[in-house]
Amino acid sequence: MNRNIAIAIHGGAGTILRSSMTPELQTQYEDGLRSALHTGYSILEAGGSSLDAVAAAVASLEDFPLFNAGKGSVFNNAGNHEMDACIMNGKNLEAGAVCGISNVKNPVLVARVVMEHSGHVLLSGMGAEDYARSMGMAFEQDDYFYTTQRYQQWQNAVAEDRVQLDHSDKKFGTVGAVALDIEGNLAAATSTGGMTNKKYGRIGDSPIPGAGTYANNDTCAISCTGHGELFIRAVVAHDISCLMAYKNLSLTDACDIVVHDKLVKIAGEGGLVAIDKHGNIYMPFNSEGMYRACRNNNGKYEVSIYKD
Amino acid sequence: MNRNIAIAIHGGAGTILRSSMTPELQTQYEDGLRSALHTGYSILEAGGSSLDAVAAAVASLEDFPLFNAGKGSVFNNAGNHEMDACIMNGKNLEAGAVCGISNVKNPVLVARVVMEHSGHVLLSGMGAEDYARSMGMAFEQDDYFYTTQRYQQWQNAVAEDRVQLDHSDKKFGTVGAVALDIEGNLAAATSTGGMTNKKYGRIGDSPIPGAGTYANNDTCAISCTGHGELFIRAVVAHDISCLMAYKNLSLTDACDIVVHDKLVKIAGEGGLVAIDKHGNIYMPFNSEGMYRACRNNNGKYEVSIYKD
């Protein structure tokens, strides 16, 4: 029996322009991706679970200040950080998620505790923070989440009275990971700081099982990044799984239909990382670029930002 | 061309025991269902849209104190009422939803305003209330949501330190409606007060497009009621749509696979109301009973509670 292991991660998609990227900044982004990829892959290589691998990879991306999740989360309209995260286990379809939480160091780890211990799937706001506290999860003060870059982005957005997707160059800030472990189990996780200057407790697709995050051992594991409203309406991650399960499409064909046809038709810009039960990896996006990386035990290793 | 109109509504599923029902109470429940059905059907009959019909029918169910939504919402752990609602338009896959909101008279009407005016799909908590207020939606004081029955249920739950699903007889309190209008457009809406004594900002399947609520003119409109965590994990409403779209199953066959096989395997108790693009109505549930009613322009008219 061919035992494959594989992991794919992303740090958001969007209009990532070479003109606004310096070589130094590009190296920093790539280092952040490489480090998270290594963290997750090492777990798989040591025989660990895909669940452990995606949680660790996403936590690494959350700790990296340039990506919009955890430490690098954008400012909302009130000048705070409201984060969403989700994790799903393809073995038993268990899922855990949190939305609209503040001051939690690693939202993805809280999502996992929700999945494993709360009896619930989705907890929100201060209630979710209370739960995280009761379970001894790590919290950080506001200054931990402060970065000059994010603060400036927020001030610019406030000045122009607009809600924006992460960067001034229209980037959908989200991080995520999918993995297949040696036991054949798939898992997916996604985390985000949402939209700069967002109001009204807006929640995107990231924390919603089936929309931004999905894993099912019979088909695939998916983590999305993009214009969340459109990804929710298209039930993106679950739709790919259904196209594979009910139409016997390959991972690539199923993803292409959703990312390059269905989403394009409703102007749903973004992308995703995907792995099927055989360990095939696909990282499609319909935007200019997507921070992404992947590795398997058959020699595949990639760290990329742009389309070409 | 055969122009059908149809509507189906529910007031929750679960273990509804004849032994704990009086003739007077049963008449009250049936009157509540009949009134909401009439409200929605009248709109369809006058050539109105399915969106208007499901919004009006669900608002009527929210105003009825015996169902767990709007006025009749259960108490959460803090002694408040936190409500969730969602509406979806099958014509263009637009959706709007709110979760964890308090003091809003008709959450389903706020969900519709979110869909039509906010640029977002899902708004949460106090942010969603701020948005509702800014759009001039009706609010009510706490005493509007107070009913002796709900207060006693909460006190009993607190005394036993348990989270419970609406009634002492294990009822999944949710209301919902699906409709097909004369133009061939499908719509779905769902609203709930959640679980008695719930903590931690728990959110169920009701406000999640694809999970508890879904509408797509190519396939069907679905509104669910049941153990929300399981319905989220199974992406119930979207799964039925995918089984129809990708395996060419009938509405009945697709619903049966999800409600009587997939959900049963993960102990996902509950049911749903469904209408396909031809106007076929199906109201399956795997629990003891489901408060339900339906009507079409071919003489079908039903108001039921129990299995037989």
XYZ file of C-alpha atoms in Angstrom:
616
model
C 0.000 0.000 0.000
C 1.255 3.410 -0.966
C 1.390 5.568 2.135
C 1.535 9.221 1.174
C 1.825 12.244 3.384
C 1.197 15.774 2.147
C 0.604 19.294 3.374
C -0.387 22.556 1.678
C -0.701 25.977 3.283
C -1.715 29.493 2.286
C -1.286 33.003 3.643
C -4.045 34.697 1.665
C -4.876 35.527 -1.952
C -5.542 38.715 -3.871
C -3.931 41.363 -5.976
C -0.341 40.881 -4.919
C 1.638 43.205 -7.145
C 5.325 42.707 -7.898
C 5.577 46.501 -8.090
C 4.709 46.885 -4.409
C 6.947 44.041 -3.274
C 10.612 44.456 -2.340
C 13.047 41.535 -2.479
C 13.435 41.778 1.299
C 9.676 41.654 1.898
C 9.267 38.747 -0.506
C 11.953 36.843 1.398
C 10.138 37.514 4.654
C 6.836 36.192 3.264
C 8.557 33.116 1.853
C 10.348 32.508 5.147
C 7.022 32.680 6.973
C 5.484 30.158 4.600
C 8.541 27.875 4.689
C 8.626 27.890 8.460
C 4.918 26.984 8.795
C 5.255 24.319 6.108
C 8.229 22.787 7.912
C 6.350 22.818 11.220
C 3.429 20.905 9.749
C 5.425 18.559 7.535
C 7.742 17.532 10.386
C 4.706 16.321 12.319
C 3.474 14.250 9.369
C 6.971 12.872 8.750
C 7.218 11.725 12.364
C 3.943 9.801 11.947
C 1.785 12.491 13.554
C -1.817 13.228 12.620
C -3.026 15.582 9.915
C -5.031 17.324 12.642
C -1.846 18.075 14.607
C -0.075 19.139 11.406
C -2.699 21.663 10.242
C -3.149 23.065 13.763
C 0.597 23.584 14.161
C 1.047 25.023 10.658
C -1.823 27.479 11.089
C -0.634 28.464 14.582
C 2.788 29.203 13.034
C 1.125 31.394 10.379
C -0.920 33.108 13.123
C 2.303 33.940 14.987
C 3.877 35.437 11.855
C 3.125 39.195 11.806
C 2.833 39.676 8.026
C -0.203 37.419 7.581
C -3.701 38.565 8.574
C -4.447 36.109 11.388
C -3.463 35.902 15.049
C -0.646 38.370 15.740
C -0.876 40.027 12.318
C -4.661 40.530 12.390
C -6.024 43.728 10.892
C -7.818 46.408 12.900
C -11.611 46.511 12.846
C -13.675 49.704 12.860
C -13.521 49.954 16.657
C -9.718 49.681 16.630
C -9.746 46.120 17.938
C -8.876 42.747 16.473
C -11.712 40.270 15.902
C -10.542 36.883 14.730
C -12.218 33.782 13.283
C -10.877 30.231 12.955
C -12.026 26.716 12.121
C -10.594 23.206 12.138
C -12.138 20.028 10.729
C -11.226 16.359 11.030
C -11.876 14.374 7.847
C -11.901 11.057 9.727
C -15.145 11.685 11.612
C -16.387 15.010 10.186
C -15.905 16.656 13.571
C -15.407 20.404 13.422
C -14.713 23.276 15.796
C -14.759 26.999 15.169
C -14.692 30.403 16.814
C -15.741 33.766 15.430
C -15.388 37.362 16.547
C -12.871 36.616 19.306
C -10.276 39.047 20.627
C -6.971 38.720 22.486
C -6.661 34.976 21.945
C -3.094 34.215 20.848
C -3.943 31.290 18.549
C -7.587 31.136 17.445
C -6.994 27.831 15.591
C -6.010 26.135 18.838
C -9.191 27.412 20.496
C -11.189 26.061 17.535
C -9.597 22.665 18.158
C -10.513 22.727 21.847
C -14.080 23.671 20.871
C -14.151 20.635 18.562
C -12.696 18.221 21.074
C -14.192 19.352 24.358
C -17.165 21.735 24.098
C -19.877 19.552 22.578
C -20.455 22.443 20.181
C -19.098 23.395 16.762
C -19.210 27.200 16.626
C -18.735 29.604 19.547
C -18.807 33.363 19.124
C -17.631 36.611 20.673
C -17.080 37.085 24.367
C -18.744 33.741 25.052
C -16.060 32.021 22.990
C -13.388 33.996 24.868
C -14.905 32.873 28.187
C -14.731 29.296 26.972
C -11.104 29.689 25.833
C -10.215 31.155 29.220
C -11.963 28.322 31.045
C -9.889 25.858 29.026
C -6.623 27.622 29.849
C -5.865 28.863 26.338
C -3.163 31.528 25.860
C -4.281 35.176 25.727
C -2.306 38.267 24.763
C -2.716 41.959 25.522
C -3.732 44.378 22.763
C -0.143 45.472 22.158
C 0.787 41.934 21.041
C -1.543 42.393 18.053
C -0.290 45.915 17.266
C 1.840 46.293 14.159
C 2.645 49.664 12.618
C 1.667 48.398 9.170
C -1.811 47.240 10.257
C -2.411 50.416 12.240
C -1.554 52.529 9.203
C -3.811 50.425 6.975
C -6.657 50.973 9.419
C -6.030 54.732 9.652
C -6.034 54.935 5.863
C -9.289 52.969 5.702
C -10.905 55.154 8.371
C -9.823 58.296 6.522
C -11.449 57.001 3.350
C -14.407 55.463 5.253
C -14.077 52.095 3.579
C -13.942 48.491 4.624
C -11.000 46.780 3.047
C -9.656 43.343 2.574
C -6.336 43.333 4.392
C -3.859 45.227 2.208
C -4.163 48.352 0.190
C -3.410 46.075 -2.754
C -6.671 44.136 -2.189
C -5.400 41.043 -0.496
C -7.763 38.601 1.172
C -5.960 38.047 4.416
C -6.456 34.551 5.698
C -4.144 31.681 6.549
C -4.890 28.000 6.240
C -3.558 24.483 5.947
C -4.682 21.068 4.712
C -2.889 17.768 5.268
C -2.985 14.010 4.693
C -1.285 11.840 7.309
C 0.246 8.369 7.150
C -3.024 6.854 8.432
C -4.918 8.298 5.463
C -6.719 10.936 7.508
C -7.378 14.370 6.046
C -7.697 17.602 8.038
C -8.175 21.304 7.289
C -7.805 24.523 9.276
C -8.287 28.218 8.502
C -7.754 31.415 10.517
C -8.251 35.100 9.808
C -8.302 38.603 11.225
C -11.051 39.537 8.778
C -11.384 42.839 6.927
C -9.646 46.088 7.876
C -12.112 48.548 9.421
C -14.891 45.920 9.403
C -18.048 46.789 11.314
C -21.173 45.138 12.640
C -19.560 41.879 13.794
C -19.096 40.749 10.189
C -18.142 37.080 9.823
C -16.623 35.641 6.654
C -16.263 32.090 5.347
C -13.176 31.076 7.338
C -14.935 29.814 10.509
C -17.780 28.092 8.661
C -17.422 24.349 8.054
C -18.373 23.721 4.441
C -17.697 27.288 3.309
C -14.062 28.231 4.052
C -12.931 25.000 5.682
C -13.853 21.360 5.058
C -12.317 17.909 5.417
C -13.764 14.494 4.584
C -11.620 11.352 4.303
C -13.803 10.157 1.404
C -12.909 13.149 -0.748
C -10.614 16.024 0.211
C -9.476 18.684 2.647
C -9.917 22.350 1.683
C -8.922 25.708 3.186
C -10.099 28.849 1.383
C -9.033 32.478 1.157
C -11.008 35.111 -0.679
C -14.003 37.396 -0.610
C -15.763 35.568 2.236
C -19.330 36.595 1.420
C -19.134 34.958 -1.994
C -17.403 31.869 -0.609
C -20.229 31.423 1.934
C -22.931 31.761 -0.720
C -21.158 29.232 -2.959
C -20.478 26.843 -0.032
C -17.089 26.496 -1.725
C -15.258 23.816 0.256
C -18.237 21.472 0.548
C -19.148 21.956 -3.103
C -15.724 20.668 -4.170
C -16.158 17.644 -1.898
C -19.634 16.963 -3.379
C -18.376 17.243 -6.971
C -15.796 14.575 -6.121
C -18.211 12.354 -4.162
C -21.246 12.571 -6.434
C -19.745 13.185 -9.901
C -16.510 11.253 -9.378
C -14.463 14.249 -10.452
C -10.770 14.498 -9.655
C -9.607 17.040 -7.083
C -8.258 19.243 -9.865
C -11.417 19.137 -11.973
C -13.673 19.761 -8.968
C -11.562 22.715 -7.803
C -11.388 24.192 -11.300
C -15.176 24.171 -11.677
C -15.646 25.973 -8.367
C -12.678 28.394 -8.433
C -12.456 29.186 -12.140
C -16.124 28.946 -13.144
C -18.716 29.141 -10.342
C -16.830 31.711 -8.231
C -15.802 33.779 -11.237
C -19.460 34.027 -12.315
C -20.406 35.670 -8.992
C -17.185 37.757 -8.856
C -15.905 35.664 -5.970
C -12.209 36.456 -5.999
C -9.793 34.218 -4.113
C -8.354 30.745 -3.966
C -7.761 27.693 -1.830
C -5.381 24.881 -0.971
C -6.625 21.315 -1.379
C -5.418 17.750 -0.850
C -7.333 14.596 -1.789
C -7.285 11.216 -0.053
C -4.474 10.013 -2.345
C -2.219 12.909 -1.413
C -2.691 14.921 -4.599
C -2.153 18.614 -3.941
C -3.847 21.510 -5.771
C -3.596 25.232 -4.986
C -5.852 27.104 -7.446
C -6.783 30.799 -7.299
C -8.558 33.235 -9.596
C -6.814 36.308 -8.181
C -3.446 37.773 -9.129
C -1.573 35.819 -6.530
C -1.784 33.644 -3.442
C 0.847 33.145 -0.758
C 1.166 29.352 -0.789
C 3.433 26.415 -0.144
C 3.230 22.625 -0.220
C 5.258 19.490 0.311
C 4.745 15.731 0.056
C 6.898 12.614 0.450
C 7.264 12.148 -3.302
C 9.596 15.062 -3.761
C 7.107 17.873 -4.305
C 8.159 21.099 -2.602
C 6.883 24.531 -3.580
C 6.815 28.030 -2.080
C 5.070 30.577 -4.361
C 3.350 33.922 -4.419
C 2.542 34.901 -8.023
C 0.607 33.174 -10.781
C 3.593 32.298 -12.918
C -46.284 25.869 -18.834
C -47.346 24.612 -15.450
C -47.014 27.418 -12.928
C -46.925 25.977 -9.432
C -46.742 27.789 -6.143
C -45.947 26.044 -2.879
C -44.936 26.749 0.697
C -43.846 24.556 3.612
C -43.072 25.667 7.162
C -41.871 24.115 10.404
C -41.883 25.031 14.089
C -39.195 22.624 15.248
C -38.650 18.872 15.533
C -37.909 16.492 18.372
C -39.472 14.188 20.887
C -42.968 15.614 20.899
C -44.953 13.256 23.115
C -48.714 12.890 22.892
C -48.660 12.228 26.641
C -47.406 15.729 27.371
C -49.772 17.419 24.918
C -53.272 18.597 25.805
C -55.957 19.054 23.140
C -55.962 22.793 23.899
C -52.187 23.088 23.479
C -52.246 21.069 20.267
C -54.895 23.410 18.891
C -52.704 26.400 19.780
C -49.690 24.917 17.971
C -51.787 24.081 14.927
C -53.310 27.564 14.908
C -49.817 29.063 14.989
C -48.741 26.926 12.048
C -51.950 27.580 10.100
C -51.672 31.313 10.586
C -48.043 31.452 9.380
C -48.870 29.180 6.444
C -51.759 31.398 5.451
C -49.584 34.515 5.718
C -46.989 33.073 3.358
C -49.379 31.365 0.960
C -51.480 34.504 0.521
C -48.402 36.334 -0.731
C -47.641 33.580 -3.253
C -51.278 33.441 -4.343
C -51.270 37.177 -5.014
C -48.238 36.742 -7.271
C -45.719 37.792 -4.635
C -42.170 36.489 -4.378
C -41.020 33.404 -2.492
C -38.627 35.707 -0.622
C -41.536 37.798 0.659
C -43.497 34.644 1.486
C -40.795 32.945 3.581
C -39.896 36.204 5.343
C -43.538 36.837 6.281
C -44.203 33.232 7.304
C -41.093 33.092 9.510
C -41.869 36.500 11.023
C -45.328 35.162 11.895
C -43.753 32.109 13.572
C -41.320 34.421 15.416
C -44.257 36.422 16.771
C -46.005 33.257 18.009
C -44.939 32.656 21.635
C -44.952 28.835 21.615
C -42.192 28.429 19.039
C -38.528 28.966 19.953
C -37.727 32.006 17.813
C -38.384 35.726 18.154
C -40.893 36.321 20.950
C -40.858 32.701 22.144
C -37.051 32.391 22.285
C -35.567 30.367 25.124
C -33.371 31.850 27.857
C -29.599 31.463 27.575
C -27.285 30.877 30.538
C -27.065 34.597 31.272
C -30.866 34.938 31.353
C -31.002 36.705 28.007
C -32.294 35.790 24.576
C -29.749 35.315 21.789
C -31.310 34.705 18.408
C -30.046 33.542 14.995
C -31.706 33.789 11.587
C -30.944 33.350 7.899
C -32.660 33.940 4.579
C -31.544 32.850 1.115
C -32.725 33.716 -2.381
C -32.546 30.780 -4.795
C -32.633 33.066 -7.828
C -29.175 34.569 -7.303
C -27.805 32.619 -4.306
C -27.829 35.783 -2.221
C -28.000 35.186 1.504
C -28.227 37.213 4.697
C -27.920 36.097 8.292
C -27.536 37.272 11.873
C -26.352 35.379 14.925
C -26.282 36.030 18.647
C -28.581 39.067 18.485
C -30.827 40.265 21.303
C -33.962 42.422 21.528
C -34.623 42.408 17.795
C -38.329 41.723 17.245
C -37.960 39.777 13.997
C -34.465 38.402 13.346
C -35.504 37.055 9.927
C -36.325 40.576 8.749
C -32.897 41.765 9.903
C -31.309 38.853 8.001
C -33.128 40.058 4.893
C -31.859 43.610 5.325
C -28.325 42.227 5.785
C -28.737 40.349 2.493
C -30.154 43.270 0.566
C -28.241 46.245 1.944
C -25.125 45.417 3.981
C -22.764 43.970 1.383
C -22.162 41.172 3.881
C -23.768 37.787 4.523
C -23.353 37.132 8.244
C -23.345 39.740 11.026
C -22.987 38.822 14.691
C -23.750 40.005 18.203
C -23.882 43.657 19.177
C -22.453 44.639 15.800
C -25.459 43.049 14.108
C -27.760 44.880 16.535
C -26.031 48.173 15.702
C -26.612 47.457 12.041
C -30.292 46.576 12.639
C -30.718 49.809 14.600
C -29.065 51.843 11.842
C -31.528 50.341 9.362
C -34.545 51.198 11.511
C -35.526 47.625 12.387
C -38.002 47.031 15.234
C -36.608 46.318 18.696
C -38.411 45.117 21.821
C -37.606 45.330 25.533
C -36.652 42.195 27.458
C -40.179 41.755 28.804
C -41.503 41.195 25.272
C -39.446 37.994 25.115
C -40.465 36.845 28.604
C -42.840 33.909 28.806
C -43.488 31.992 32.025
C -42.953 28.683 30.249
C -39.482 29.618 28.915
C -38.449 31.096 32.241
C -39.410 27.895 34.042
C -37.558 25.774 31.462
C -34.464 27.880 32.020
C -34.747 27.671 35.814
C -35.073 23.889 35.554
C -32.029 23.728 33.259
C -29.993 25.926 35.590
C -30.972 23.775 38.574
C -29.753 20.674 36.741
C -26.777 22.522 35.188
C -27.569 21.358 31.678
C -27.905 22.892 28.256
C -31.125 21.795 26.689
C -32.806 21.877 23.372
C -35.912 23.960 23.924
C -38.400 21.743 25.748
C -38.011 19.273 28.556
C -39.227 16.734 26.012
C -36.131 17.324 23.834
C -37.505 19.507 21.118
C -35.222 21.303 18.682
C -36.739 24.727 18.715
C -36.435 26.427 15.375
C -38.861 27.848 12.861
C -38.485 27.963 9.120
C -40.126 28.249 5.730
C -39.435 27.388 2.107
C -41.427 28.531 -0.916
C -41.702 28.455 -4.690
C -43.323 31.462 -6.352
C -45.151 31.905 -9.644
C -41.913 33.092 -11.303
C -40.197 29.803 -10.436
C -38.005 31.331 -7.748
C -37.191 29.367 -4.599
C -36.400 30.890 -1.182
C -35.694 29.618 2.318
C -35.600 31.183 5.785
C -34.872 29.893 9.292
C -34.933 31.514 12.744
C -34.197 30.260 16.249
C -33.721 31.185 19.893
C -31.141 28.423 20.243
C -30.709 26.108 23.220
C -32.079 26.765 26.725
C -29.266 27.756 29.114
C -26.726 27.868 26.238
C -23.345 29.375 27.041
C -20.266 30.653 25.277
C -22.040 32.347 22.363
C -22.958 28.977 20.844
C -24.223 29.196 17.263
C -26.139 26.380 15.590
C -26.922 25.584 11.963
C -29.880 27.953 11.499
C -27.946 31.108 10.471
C -25.448 29.267 8.275
C -26.186 29.190 4.536
C -25.643 25.625 3.371
C -26.115 24.091 6.821
C -29.572 25.002 8.203
C -30.809 27.144 5.324
C -30.278 26.940 1.560
C -32.046 27.871 -1.661
C -31.005 27.379 -5.276
C -33.415 27.694 -8.206
C -31.624 24.799 -9.946
C -32.460 22.362 -7.175
C -34.409 23.107 -4.000
C -35.077 25.271 -0.957
C -34.417 23.788 2.491
C -34.973 24.918 6.090
C -33.712 22.614 8.848
C -34.482 22.015 12.505
C -32.484 19.677 14.689
C -29.305 19.190 16.682
C -27.444 22.092 15.071
C -23.888 20.869 15.619
C -24.561 17.722 13.607
C -26.395 19.646 10.893
C -23.381 21.973 10.499
C -20.926 19.086 10.237
C -23.115 17.362 7.638
C -23.720 20.630 5.707
C -27.269 19.277 5.467
C -29.132 21.746 3.255
C -26.343 22.101 0.675
C -25.754 18.346 0.621
C -29.357 17.745 -0.450
C -28.968 20.352 -3.195
C -25.732 18.694 -4.387
C -27.291 15.209 -4.433
C -29.991 16.627 -6.719
C -27.599 18.639 -8.899
C -24.783 16.116 -9.254
C -26.563 12.741 -8.941
C -29.884 13.780 -10.476
C -31.765 12.494 -7.442
C -35.324 13.559 -6.757
C -36.004 15.863 -3.806
C -37.442 12.946 -1.841
C -34.513 10.601 -2.506
C -31.932 13.296 -1.750
C -33.659 14.239 1.519
C -34.045 10.607 2.571
C -30.313 9.918 2.133
C -29.381 12.905 4.268
C -32.129 12.778 6.933
C -32.642 9.017 7.282
C -29.132 7.738 6.578
C -26.276 10.265 6.870
C -27.727 12.174 9.833
C -28.857 9.022 11.604
C -25.305 7.606 11.388
C -23.919 10.602 13.313
C -26.912 10.726 15.700
C -28.089 13.962 14.101
C -31.700 14.145 15.250
C -34.096 16.494 13.507
C -35.793 17.218 10.228
C -36.447 19.792 7.531
C -38.940 21.224 5.092
C -38.062 21.176 1.404
C -39.505 22.279 -1.938
C -37.983 21.605 -5.339
C -38.150 23.765 -8.456
C -41.246 21.903 -9.660
C -43.151 22.630 -6.470
C -42.814 19.167 -4.926
C -42.960 19.390 -1.144
C -41.232 17.047 1.317
C -41.070 17.360 5.113
C -38.906 14.486 6.437
C -37.662 14.067 10.020
C -35.911 11.313 11.967
C -37.270 12.459 15.348
C -40.577 11.606 16.989
C -42.347 14.594 15.571
C -42.013 17.904 13.782
C -44.401 20.865 13.871
C -45.037 21.355 10.172
C -47.477 22.563 7.560
C -47.598 22.992 3.799
C -49.819 24.100 0.969
C -49.673 24.295 -2.829
C -52.033 25.290 -5.660
C -52.801 21.668 -6.535
C -54.923 21.027 -3.482
C -52.253 19.907 -1.027
C -52.862 21.253 2.472
C -51.396 19.716 5.619
C -50.876 20.726 9.251
C -49.167 17.993 11.280
C -47.176 17.339 14.438
C -46.638 13.594 14.871
C -45.120 10.918 12.666
C -48.399 9.154 11.812
